[in-house]
Coordinates of C-alpha atoms in Angstrom, one line a residue:
Chain A
M1 CA 50.8 112.2 55.9
S2 CA 49.1 115.2 57.9
R3 CA 50.7 118.5 57.8
T4 CA 51.6 118.0 61.7
A5 CA 53.1 115.1 60.9
V6 CA 55.3 116.9 58.0
H7 CA 56.1 119.8 60.8
Y8 CA 57.6 117.3 63.2
T9 CA 59.6 115.5 60.2
T10 CA 60.8 118.6 59.5
A11 CA 61.7 119.9 62.8
A12 CA 63.4 116.7 63.9
A13 CA 65.3 116.9 60.6
G14 CA 66.1 120.4 61.4
A15 CA 67.2 119.4 64.9
A16 CA 69.7 116.4 63.8
I17 CA 71.3 118.9 61.4
L18 CA 71.7 121.6 64.2
L19 CA 73.1 118.6 66.7
L20 CA 75.3 117.4 63.8
L21 CA 76.7 120.9 63.3
V22 CA 77.5 121.3 66.9
V23 CA 79.0 118.0 67.2
I24 CA 81.2 118.9 63.9
S25 CA 81.9 122.4 65.5
I26 CA 83.3 120.9 68.8
G27 CA 85.1 118.5 66.7
V28 CA 86.6 121.0 64.7
H29 CA 87.4 123.4 67.8
R30 CA 89.0 120.4 69.7
H31 CA 91.2 119.7 66.8
A32 CA 92.2 123.4 66.4
L33 CA 93.1 123.5 70.2
Q34 CA 95.0 120.0 70.0
A35 CA 96.8 121.8 67.0
A36 CA 97.7 124.7 68.9
I37 CA 98.9 122.8 71.7
L38 CA 101.3 120.7 69.1
R39 CA 102.4 124.1 67.2
A40 CA 103.2 125.7 71.0
D41 CA 106.2 125.5 72.8
P42 CA 105.5 122.8 75.4
D43 CA 106.9 125.0 78.2
T44 CA 104.5 127.6 77.8
I45 CA 101.5 126.1 77.4
L46 CA 100.3 125.7 81.3
A47 CA 100.5 129.6 80.9
D48 CA 97.9 129.9 78.5
P49 CA 94.6 128.6 80.3
R50 CA 92.8 127.7 77.2
L51 CA 95.6 125.6 76.1
A52 CA 96.4 124.4 79.6
A53 CA 92.8 123.1 80.1
F54 CA 92.3 121.5 77.1
A55 CA 95.9 119.6 77.7
L56 CA 95.1 118.7 81.4
D57 CA 91.5 117.0 80.6
R58 CA 93.2 115.0 77.8
G59 CA 96.4 114.1 79.7
R60 CA 94.5 112.7 82.5
N61 CA 93.0 110.6 80.7
V62 CA 96.2 109.6 79.0
Y63 CA 97.9 109.4 82.5
R64 CA 95.4 107.2 83.9
R65 CA 95.2 104.8 81.4
H66 CA 99.5 104.5 80.6
C67 CA 101.1 105.9 83.8
A68 CA 98.9 105.1 86.7
S69 CA 99.8 101.4 86.9
C70 CA 103.3 102.5 88.3
H71 CA 102.9 106.1 89.6
G72 CA 99.4 106.0 91.2
N73 CA 96.4 108.0 90.3
A74 CA 97.7 110.8 92.6
G75 CA 101.3 110.5 91.4
K76 CA 102.8 109.9 94.8
A77 CA 105.9 108.3 95.6
D78 CA 106.0 104.3 95.9
Q79 CA 109.7 103.8 97.4
G80 CA 109.3 100.0 97.2
F81 CA 109.7 100.1 93.4
G82 CA 111.7 103.6 93.1
V83 CA 108.7 105.5 91.9
P84 CA 109.6 109.0 92.2
N85 CA 106.8 111.6 93.8
L86 CA 105.6 113.7 90.8
T87 CA 103.5 116.1 93.0
D88 CA 106.6 117.8 94.7
D89 CA 109.5 120.1 93.1
D90 CA 112.4 117.8 93.3
H91 CA 113.0 116.4 89.8
L92 CA 115.7 113.5 88.9
Y93 CA 116.0 114.5 85.4
G94 CA 115.7 118.4 84.1
S95 CA 113.9 120.6 86.4
G96 CA 110.3 119.5 85.7
Q97 CA 109.6 121.3 82.5
V98 CA 106.8 120.1 80.0
S99 CA 109.4 119.6 77.4
E100 CA 111.7 117.4 79.9
I101 CA 108.6 115.6 80.9
E102 CA 107.6 114.9 77.3
E103 CA 111.0 113.6 76.3
I104 CA 110.9 111.2 79.2
A105 CA 107.5 109.7 78.2
R106 CA 108.6 109.4 74.5
F107 CA 112.0 108.1 74.9
G108 CA 112.0 106.6 78.6
I109 CA 114.7 106.0 81.3
R110 CA 116.7 102.8 80.8
S111 CA 114.0 101.5 78.6
G112 CA 116.1 100.2 75.4
N113 CA 115.3 103.3 73.5
K114 CA 118.6 105.2 72.5
R115 CA 117.2 108.6 72.8
G116 CA 116.1 107.7 76.4
R117 CA 118.1 108.8 79.4
N118 CA 120.4 105.9 80.6
L119 CA 124.1 107.7 81.1
A120 CA 124.6 106.5 84.8
S121 CA 122.8 103.8 87.5
M122 CA 123.4 103.4 90.9
P123 CA 126.3 101.0 91.3
A124 CA 126.1 97.6 93.7
Y125 CA 129.2 98.3 96.0
A126 CA 128.5 94.9 97.6
S127 CA 129.7 93.1 94.6
A128 CA 132.9 92.1 92.9
H129 CA 132.1 94.0 90.0
P130 CA 130.0 96.9 90.9
Y131 CA 129.3 98.7 88.0
A132 CA 129.1 97.8 84.5
L133 CA 129.9 100.9 82.7
E134 CA 133.5 101.8 84.5
P135 CA 135.8 100.0 86.9
L136 CA 134.8 100.8 90.4
P137 CA 136.2 99.3 93.5
P138 CA 133.8 97.2 95.5
Q139 CA 133.5 98.3 99.3
S140 CA 133.8 96.5 102.6
P141 CA 130.8 96.4 104.8
Q142 CA 132.2 98.9 107.0
Q143 CA 132.9 101.4 104.0
I144 CA 129.4 101.0 103.2
E145 CA 128.3 101.5 106.8
D146 CA 130.9 104.8 106.6
L147 CA 128.7 106.0 103.5
T148 CA 126.0 105.5 105.0
Q149 CA 126.3 107.4 108.3
R150 CA 128.0 110.1 105.8
L151 CA 124.2 110.3 103.8
L152 CA 122.2 110.2 107.4
A153 CA 124.5 113.1 108.6
F154 CA 123.3 115.4 105.6
T155 CA 119.8 115.3 107.8
G156 CA 121.6 115.3 111.0
R157 CA 120.7 111.6 111.8
Q158 CA 124.5 109.9 111.7
T159 CA 124.8 107.9 115.0
D160 CA 128.8 107.5 114.4
Q161 CA 130.3 110.7 113.5
A162 CA 134.0 109.1 113.1
A163 CA 132.0 106.8 110.5
A164 CA 130.7 109.6 108.9
D165 CA 134.0 111.6 108.4
R166 CA 135.5 108.4 106.9
G167 CA 132.6 108.2 104.5
E168 CA 132.8 111.9 103.5
K169 CA 136.4 110.8 102.3
L170 CA 135.4 107.7 100.9
F171 CA 132.4 109.8 98.9
R172 CA 135.1 112.2 97.4
T173 CA 137.7 109.7 96.7
T174 CA 137.8 105.9 95.8
A175 CA 134.0 105.1 95.9
G176 CA 133.7 107.4 93.0
C177 CA 130.4 108.7 94.1
W178 CA 131.2 112.3 93.5
D179 CA 131.2 111.4 89.8
C180 CA 127.3 111.5 89.3
H181 CA 126.3 113.1 92.8
E182 CA 128.5 116.1 92.7
F183 CA 131.5 116.7 95.5
N184 CA 129.0 118.3 97.3
A185 CA 126.1 115.4 97.1
S186 CA 123.6 118.3 95.3
G187 CA 122.9 115.4 92.8
D188 CA 123.3 116.0 89.0
P189 CA 119.5 116.2 86.7
S190 CA 121.3 115.2 83.6
T191 CA 122.2 111.8 84.9
G192 CA 119.4 111.6 87.3
A193 CA 121.5 111.3 90.1
P194 CA 119.7 112.4 92.9
T195 CA 120.2 115.1 95.6
L196 CA 121.8 113.4 98.9
T197 CA 121.5 116.3 101.0
D198 CA 117.6 116.6 101.7
D199 CA 115.2 114.3 103.1
I200 CA 113.4 113.1 99.8
W201 CA 114.6 109.7 99.1
L202 CA 113.9 107.3 95.9
Y203 CA 114.0 104.1 97.8
G204 CA 113.6 104.9 101.6
G205 CA 115.8 107.1 103.8
S206 CA 116.1 104.8 106.8
H207 CA 119.6 103.4 107.6
D208 CA 118.7 100.1 106.2
D209 CA 117.3 101.6 103.1
I210 CA 120.5 103.3 102.4
Y211 CA 122.7 101.1 103.1
R212 CA 120.7 98.5 100.8
S213 CA 120.8 101.0 97.9
I214 CA 124.6 101.3 98.2
A215 CA 125.2 97.7 98.7
R216 CA 122.7 96.2 96.0
G217 CA 122.7 99.5 93.8
R218 CA 119.2 100.4 91.9
A219 CA 118.6 101.2 88.5
G220 CA 114.8 102.2 88.0
V221 CA 113.1 102.2 84.8
S222 CA 110.6 104.2 82.7
P223 CA 109.4 102.9 79.8
S224 CA 109.4 104.7 76.4
F225 CA 105.8 105.7 74.9
E226 CA 106.9 106.6 71.4
R227 CA 105.5 103.9 69.4
K228 CA 102.2 103.5 71.9
L229 CA 101.3 107.0 72.3
S230 CA 100.5 109.7 69.6
V231 CA 102.5 112.6 69.8
A232 CA 99.4 114.8 70.9
D233 CA 99.1 112.2 73.6
L234 CA 102.5 112.6 75.0
R235 CA 102.1 116.3 74.6
D236 CA 98.9 116.2 76.6
V237 CA 100.2 114.2 79.5
A238 CA 103.5 115.8 80.2
V239 CA 101.7 119.3 80.5
Y240 CA 99.5 117.0 83.2
V241 CA 102.4 115.5 84.9
A242 CA 104.4 118.9 84.9
N243 CA 101.4 120.5 86.3
L244 CA 101.1 117.9 89.1
S245 CA 104.2 119.6 90.7
R246 CA 103.2 122.8 89.8
R247 CA 99.8 122.3 91.5
S248 CA 101.3 121.2 94.6
K249 CA 103.5 124.2 94.8
T250 CA 100.5 126.6 94.3
H251 CA 98.7 124.5 97.2
D252 CA 101.8 124.9 99.5
Chain B
M1 CA 67.7 106.7 5.6
N2 CA 70.5 108.7 7.3
D3 CA 71.2 108.3 10.9
V4 CA 74.1 111.0 11.5
P5 CA 73.0 114.2 13.0
P6 CA 73.6 117.1 11.1
F7 CA 76.8 119.0 12.0
D8 CA 75.2 122.1 13.9
S9 CA 72.5 119.8 15.7
D10 CA 72.4 119.8 19.4
T11 CA 72.7 116.2 19.6
F12 CA 76.3 116.7 17.5
R13 CA 77.4 119.4 19.9
A14 CA 76.4 117.0 22.9
D15 CA 78.3 114.1 21.8
R16 CA 81.3 116.1 20.8
R17 CA 81.3 117.8 24.3
S18 CA 81.4 114.7 26.2
L19 CA 84.0 113.6 24.0
V20 CA 86.4 116.9 24.4
L21 CA 85.4 116.3 28.3
C22 CA 86.2 112.7 28.5
G23 CA 89.6 113.5 26.7
T24 CA 90.7 116.5 29.0
G25 CA 89.9 114.1 32.1
A26 CA 92.0 111.5 31.0
L27 CA 94.5 113.9 30.1
L28 CA 94.6 115.5 33.6
G29 CA 94.9 112.2 35.1
L30 CA 97.8 111.3 33.2
I31 CA 99.7 114.6 33.7
I32 CA 98.8 113.9 37.5
A33 CA 99.7 110.5 37.6
G34 CA 102.9 111.6 35.7
F35 CA 103.7 114.5 37.6
G36 CA 103.3 112.0 40.7
L37 CA 105.6 109.2 39.5
F38 CA 108.4 111.2 37.9
T39 CA 108.7 113.9 40.8
A40 CA 108.6 111.5 43.8
Q41 CA 105.9 113.6 45.3
G42 CA 103.0 110.9 45.4
T43 CA 102.8 110.9 49.3
R44 CA 102.9 114.6 49.4
T45 CA 99.9 115.8 51.8
A46 CA 98.4 119.3 51.0
H47 CA 99.2 120.9 54.7
I48 CA 102.0 120.0 57.7
P49 CA 100.3 118.7 60.4
A50 CA 100.5 120.5 63.6
E51 CA 103.1 118.2 65.4
D52 CA 105.6 118.4 62.4
A53 CA 107.9 121.4 61.8
A54 CA 108.6 120.0 58.2
L55 CA 107.8 117.2 56.0
V56 CA 110.7 115.7 54.0
N57 CA 109.3 113.3 51.1
G58 CA 106.1 113.0 53.4
V59 CA 108.4 111.5 56.3
P60 CA 107.7 114.2 59.4
V61 CA 110.3 116.1 61.5
L62 CA 108.7 116.8 64.6
L63 CA 108.4 119.9 66.2
A64 CA 109.3 118.1 69.5
D65 CA 112.6 117.2 68.2
L66 CA 113.5 120.8 66.9
N67 CA 112.3 121.8 70.5
T68 CA 114.8 119.5 72.0
Q69 CA 117.6 120.4 69.8
L70 CA 117.0 124.1 70.4
Q71 CA 117.4 123.3 74.3
S72 CA 120.2 121.2 73.7
T73 CA 121.9 123.6 71.4
Y74 CA 121.0 127.2 72.4
N75 CA 119.4 126.5 75.9
T76 CA 116.0 128.1 74.6
G77 CA 112.6 126.9 73.5
L78 CA 110.2 127.3 70.2
A79 CA 108.9 130.6 72.0
T80 CA 112.0 132.3 72.3
A81 CA 114.6 130.9 69.9
S82 CA 115.3 133.4 67.1
R83 CA 114.2 132.6 63.5
A84 CA 117.8 131.9 62.6
Q85 CA 118.6 129.5 65.6
K86 CA 115.2 127.4 64.2
E87 CA 116.4 127.8 60.7
A88 CA 119.7 126.6 61.3
L89 CA 118.8 123.6 63.4
L90 CA 115.6 122.9 61.1
N91 CA 117.9 122.8 58.3
G92 CA 120.2 120.0 60.1
L93 CA 117.2 118.1 60.8
I94 CA 116.1 117.9 56.9
R95 CA 119.6 117.0 56.0
E96 CA 119.5 114.1 58.3
E97 CA 116.4 113.2 57.0
L98 CA 117.6 113.6 53.1
Y99 CA 120.7 111.4 53.8
V100 CA 118.5 108.7 55.9
Q101 CA 116.5 108.2 52.7
R102 CA 119.0 108.4 50.5
G103 CA 121.1 106.0 52.7
V104 CA 118.2 103.5 52.6
E105 CA 117.9 104.0 48.4
L106 CA 121.6 103.3 48.5
G107 CA 121.1 100.1 50.3
L108 CA 123.3 101.0 53.2
P109 CA 121.3 98.4 55.6
N110 CA 123.1 96.0 53.2
D111 CA 126.3 97.2 53.0
D112 CA 127.3 99.2 56.0
I113 CA 128.1 97.4 59.0
D114 CA 127.6 100.5 61.4
V115 CA 124.2 100.8 59.9
R116 CA 123.5 97.2 60.2
A117 CA 124.7 96.9 63.9
A118 CA 122.4 100.0 64.5
L119 CA 119.1 98.5 63.0
V120 CA 120.0 95.3 64.8
N121 CA 120.3 97.1 68.2
A122 CA 117.5 99.4 67.4
T123 CA 115.1 96.4 66.4
E124 CA 116.2 94.6 69.6
G125 CA 115.7 97.4 71.6
Q126 CA 112.1 98.2 70.3
V127 CA 110.8 94.6 71.4
A128 CA 112.5 95.6 74.9
Q129 CA 110.4 98.8 74.7
D130 CA 107.1 97.1 74.0
A131 CA 107.9 94.8 76.8
L132 CA 108.4 97.5 79.1
T133 CA 105.4 99.5 78.6
S134 CA 103.1 97.2 80.7
R135 CA 103.6 96.8 84.4
P136 CA 103.4 93.0 85.8
A137 CA 100.9 92.3 88.5
D138 CA 102.0 92.3 91.6
D139 CA 101.0 88.2 91.9
E140 CA 103.4 87.7 88.9
L141 CA 106.0 89.6 90.7
R142 CA 105.5 87.8 94.2
A143 CA 105.7 84.3 92.3
W144 CA 109.1 85.1 90.7
Y145 CA 110.2 86.4 94.0
N146 CA 109.4 83.1 95.8
R147 CA 110.7 80.9 92.6
H148 CA 113.9 82.8 92.8
I149 CA 114.3 84.1 96.6
E150 CA 118.0 83.2 96.8
K151 CA 118.7 85.6 94.3
Y152 CA 117.7 88.4 96.6
A153 CA 119.6 87.7 99.5
D154 CA 122.2 89.9 100.7
Q155 CA 125.6 89.2 100.9
G156 CA 126.7 86.8 103.5
R157 CA 129.6 88.5 105.6
M158 CA 132.8 86.9 107.6
T159 CA 135.5 88.1 109.9
L160 CA 138.2 85.7 110.5
N161 CA 141.9 84.8 110.5
D162 CA 143.8 82.8 108.0
Y163 CA 147.0 81.2 109.8
V164 CA 149.7 79.6 107.7
I165 CA 151.7 76.9 109.4
P166 CA 155.2 76.9 107.7
A167 CA 156.4 73.3 106.7
D168 CA 159.1 73.3 109.7
G169 CA 157.8 70.5 112.0
S170 CA 154.9 72.1 113.8
D171 CA 152.0 70.0 114.3
P172 CA 149.0 71.6 112.7
A173 CA 146.4 69.1 114.2
R174 CA 148.2 70.1 117.5
I175 CA 148.0 74.2 116.8
V176 CA 144.0 73.2 115.9
S177 CA 143.6 71.3 118.9
R178 CA 145.2 74.4 121.2
L179 CA 143.0 76.9 119.4
R180 CA 139.9 75.0 119.7
Q181 CA 140.9 74.9 123.6
G182 CA 141.0 78.4 123.6
A183 CA 144.6 79.4 123.2
A184 CA 145.1 82.8 121.7
P185 CA 147.1 82.6 118.1
A186 CA 150.0 84.7 119.8
S187 CA 150.5 82.5 122.2
L188 CA 151.3 79.7 119.6
S189 CA 153.2 82.2 117.1
L190 CA 150.9 81.8 114.4
K191 CA 151.7 83.9 111.3
S192 CA 148.5 85.5 109.3
S193 CA 148.3 84.6 105.6
G194 CA 147.8 88.3 105.2
R195 CA 144.6 87.4 102.5
V196 CA 142.0 88.6 104.9
D197 CA 143.3 91.3 107.6
D198 CA 141.1 93.9 107.0
G199 CA 138.4 93.0 108.9
E200 CA 134.8 92.1 108.0
E201 CA 134.3 90.9 104.2
F202 CA 131.3 90.3 102.2
Y203 CA 131.2 86.7 100.8
F204 CA 132.6 87.5 97.6
A205 CA 135.4 89.4 98.7
A206 CA 136.5 86.7 101.1
R207 CA 136.4 84.1 97.9
I208 CA 138.6 86.2 96.1
H209 CA 140.8 86.7 98.8
L210 CA 141.0 82.9 100.0
G211 CA 140.3 81.2 96.9
D212 CA 137.7 78.9 96.2
R213 CA 138.8 76.0 98.6
L214 CA 139.6 77.8 101.5
F215 CA 136.5 80.0 101.0
A216 CA 134.3 76.8 101.1
V217 CA 135.9 75.6 104.2
A218 CA 135.3 79.1 105.8
R219 CA 131.7 79.5 104.8
A220 CA 131.0 76.2 106.6
L221 CA 132.4 77.5 110.0
R222 CA 130.2 79.0 112.6
S223 CA 131.1 82.0 114.7
G224 CA 134.1 81.0 117.0
Q225 CA 134.9 77.7 114.9
V226 CA 138.6 76.8 114.1
S227 CA 138.7 74.9 111.0
D228 CA 140.8 71.6 110.5
P229 CA 144.5 72.1 109.1
V230 CA 144.0 72.7 105.2
A231 CA 147.1 71.9 103.2
M232 CA 147.5 74.2 100.3
P233 CA 150.5 74.9 98.2
D234 CA 151.9 77.6 100.5
G235 CA 151.5 75.4 103.4
V236 CA 148.8 74.4 106.1
H237 CA 146.1 76.8 106.7
I238 CA 144.1 77.2 109.6
L239 CA 141.0 79.1 109.4
V240 CA 139.6 80.9 112.7
M241 CA 136.0 82.3 112.2
L242 CA 135.5 85.3 114.4
K243 CA 131.9 86.1 113.0
N244 CA 130.1 84.5 110.2
I245 CA 126.7 86.1 109.2
P246 CA 125.4 83.9 106.4
P247 CA 123.2 85.7 103.4
I248 CA 120.0 87.0 104.6
P249 CA 117.2 86.8 102.1
A250 CA 115.5 89.9 101.4
T251 CA 111.7 90.2 102.1
F252 CA 109.6 91.2 98.9
E253 CA 109.2 94.6 100.1
Q254 CA 112.8 95.2 100.3
A255 CA 113.4 93.3 96.8
K256 CA 110.6 94.5 94.9
D257 CA 112.5 97.1 93.0
A258 CA 115.1 94.5 91.6
V259 CA 112.2 91.9 91.1
L260 CA 110.4 94.0 89.0
R261 CA 113.7 94.8 87.1
D262 CA 114.6 91.0 86.6
V263 CA 111.1 90.3 85.7
L264 CA 111.1 92.6 83.2
D265 CA 114.5 91.6 81.7
D266 CA 113.1 87.9 81.6
K267 CA 110.3 89.3 79.6
V268 CA 112.3 91.1 77.1
K269 CA 114.5 88.1 76.8
R270 CA 111.6 86.0 76.0
L271 CA 110.0 88.3 73.8
Q272 CA 113.2 88.7 71.6
A273 CA 113.2 85.1 71.3
G274 CA 109.7 85.2 70.2
N275 CA 110.4 87.6 67.8
E276 CA 113.5 85.8 66.4
R277 CA 111.5 82.4 66.1
F278 CA 108.6 84.5 64.3
L279 CA 111.3 86.4 61.9
R280 CA 112.9 83.1 61.0
K281 CA 109.3 81.2 60.5
R282 CA 108.0 83.9 58.2
A283 CA 111.5 84.1 55.8
D284 CA 112.5 82.4 53.0
I285 CA 116.0 81.1 54.1
R286 CA 117.8 78.8 52.1
I287 CA 121.2 77.4 53.0
A288 CA 123.8 76.3 50.6
A289 CA 123.8 72.7 50.4
A290 CA 127.5 72.4 51.6
L291 CA 126.5 74.3 54.9
R292 CA 123.2 72.4 55.8

């Protein structure tokens, strides 16, 4: 072998070793970052640019693989399926903290996981037994119309004030709506009962959409990924989803 | 000729060193094995993984669980909780894990009915969870909707009067005839049964109020029609249908959240049935002769 060939071989071996060291260093660095993310209080991660950048990068990939099929790549609402908008500041459960989102991703909503969120669902008032968990009286077509008018009235869209007034009374008494949605219809993030006074609608806010929600009931599902995703994946995707809402606030 | 090397030769020292090292290695191995065997530390790892708050006999207690407990108990998180708060809750989690492990050692899944019921529910729930993590394609949802379209119809609604003719010699057929000719019920001194006086009702409510037989008659009436006399134990009934709106199938767009729920429920049921078949197939189940 000539001296030149020996030099080339030595240089190539050196480069390969250098490359290997770089790859190992990057791997070690990424591992350390992920470990720091896992050890951190989840609700502080977005405030740390170094950790946030890493978690968002990994979280985006996890989101696209496992969440986008329902929530879409952009995290926008799909009222047909009752898929909430992940990019606004309105949260059905909790207040949009990373830890809350991580818990939902891990245990789900009405997912069959006992640690998931499953305290309540929307009764189907146009049925003989509107609600499985407690006895609630069915409502007549007129009563459902009255309740619909009441909900439309929150955004000034009622077409029959007398019906809206009757609906208000039903809301606070026999229909039992107050039990989940509170007397002032402000909702309850611990049970996932949405606020009814704003113009954000999970299943559509037209007269017919609201009437149908009251008549037929609703019970959206979010799967439990406890056994499908690693702890690191769950943390990173929670950071990513929390940031979707945060990002839209920043843009506003 | 003597082959044994002299006592102070290099060969003898090398042989002795090999023997000592070999014996030391074997002894060390036996000590480690014994330590592992008799102190139940066989699965112990050198460090605690980043996602864990503790390892209890190798079983992780997740930091995420500790954080959740901190939030629900003290309304605080890992970053802001005091050392005492973390310690108190972590001790609780460790205690729980120890008792779970001890319970398994004691065979509680075999003996305790609550543990057994919880395990059955949790295993069924696990199958359900696995089914829910994949979203059915729109084609699958539409196919389901088309096969079960009647299920996604709104409740029909009806507004009607139900009159009872007392057995006092009145002629129900004549009354029906007069009603069909447009006579006002009041002019015929008809008395309501009181069953459907609350105005418009959903079909399910009308069925409850009228009973199955009268409801079947009512359902077949179109708006404005008067039924034939229906003899019932409390007298002869005549139904005057003011408005009958049969169930209207919801469109796929209107019903797709319910369709998705039903498709997933069906998938869960099928998977649970398949899971049970699999468990039975792989199990060695022997049934006493008297019970075969």
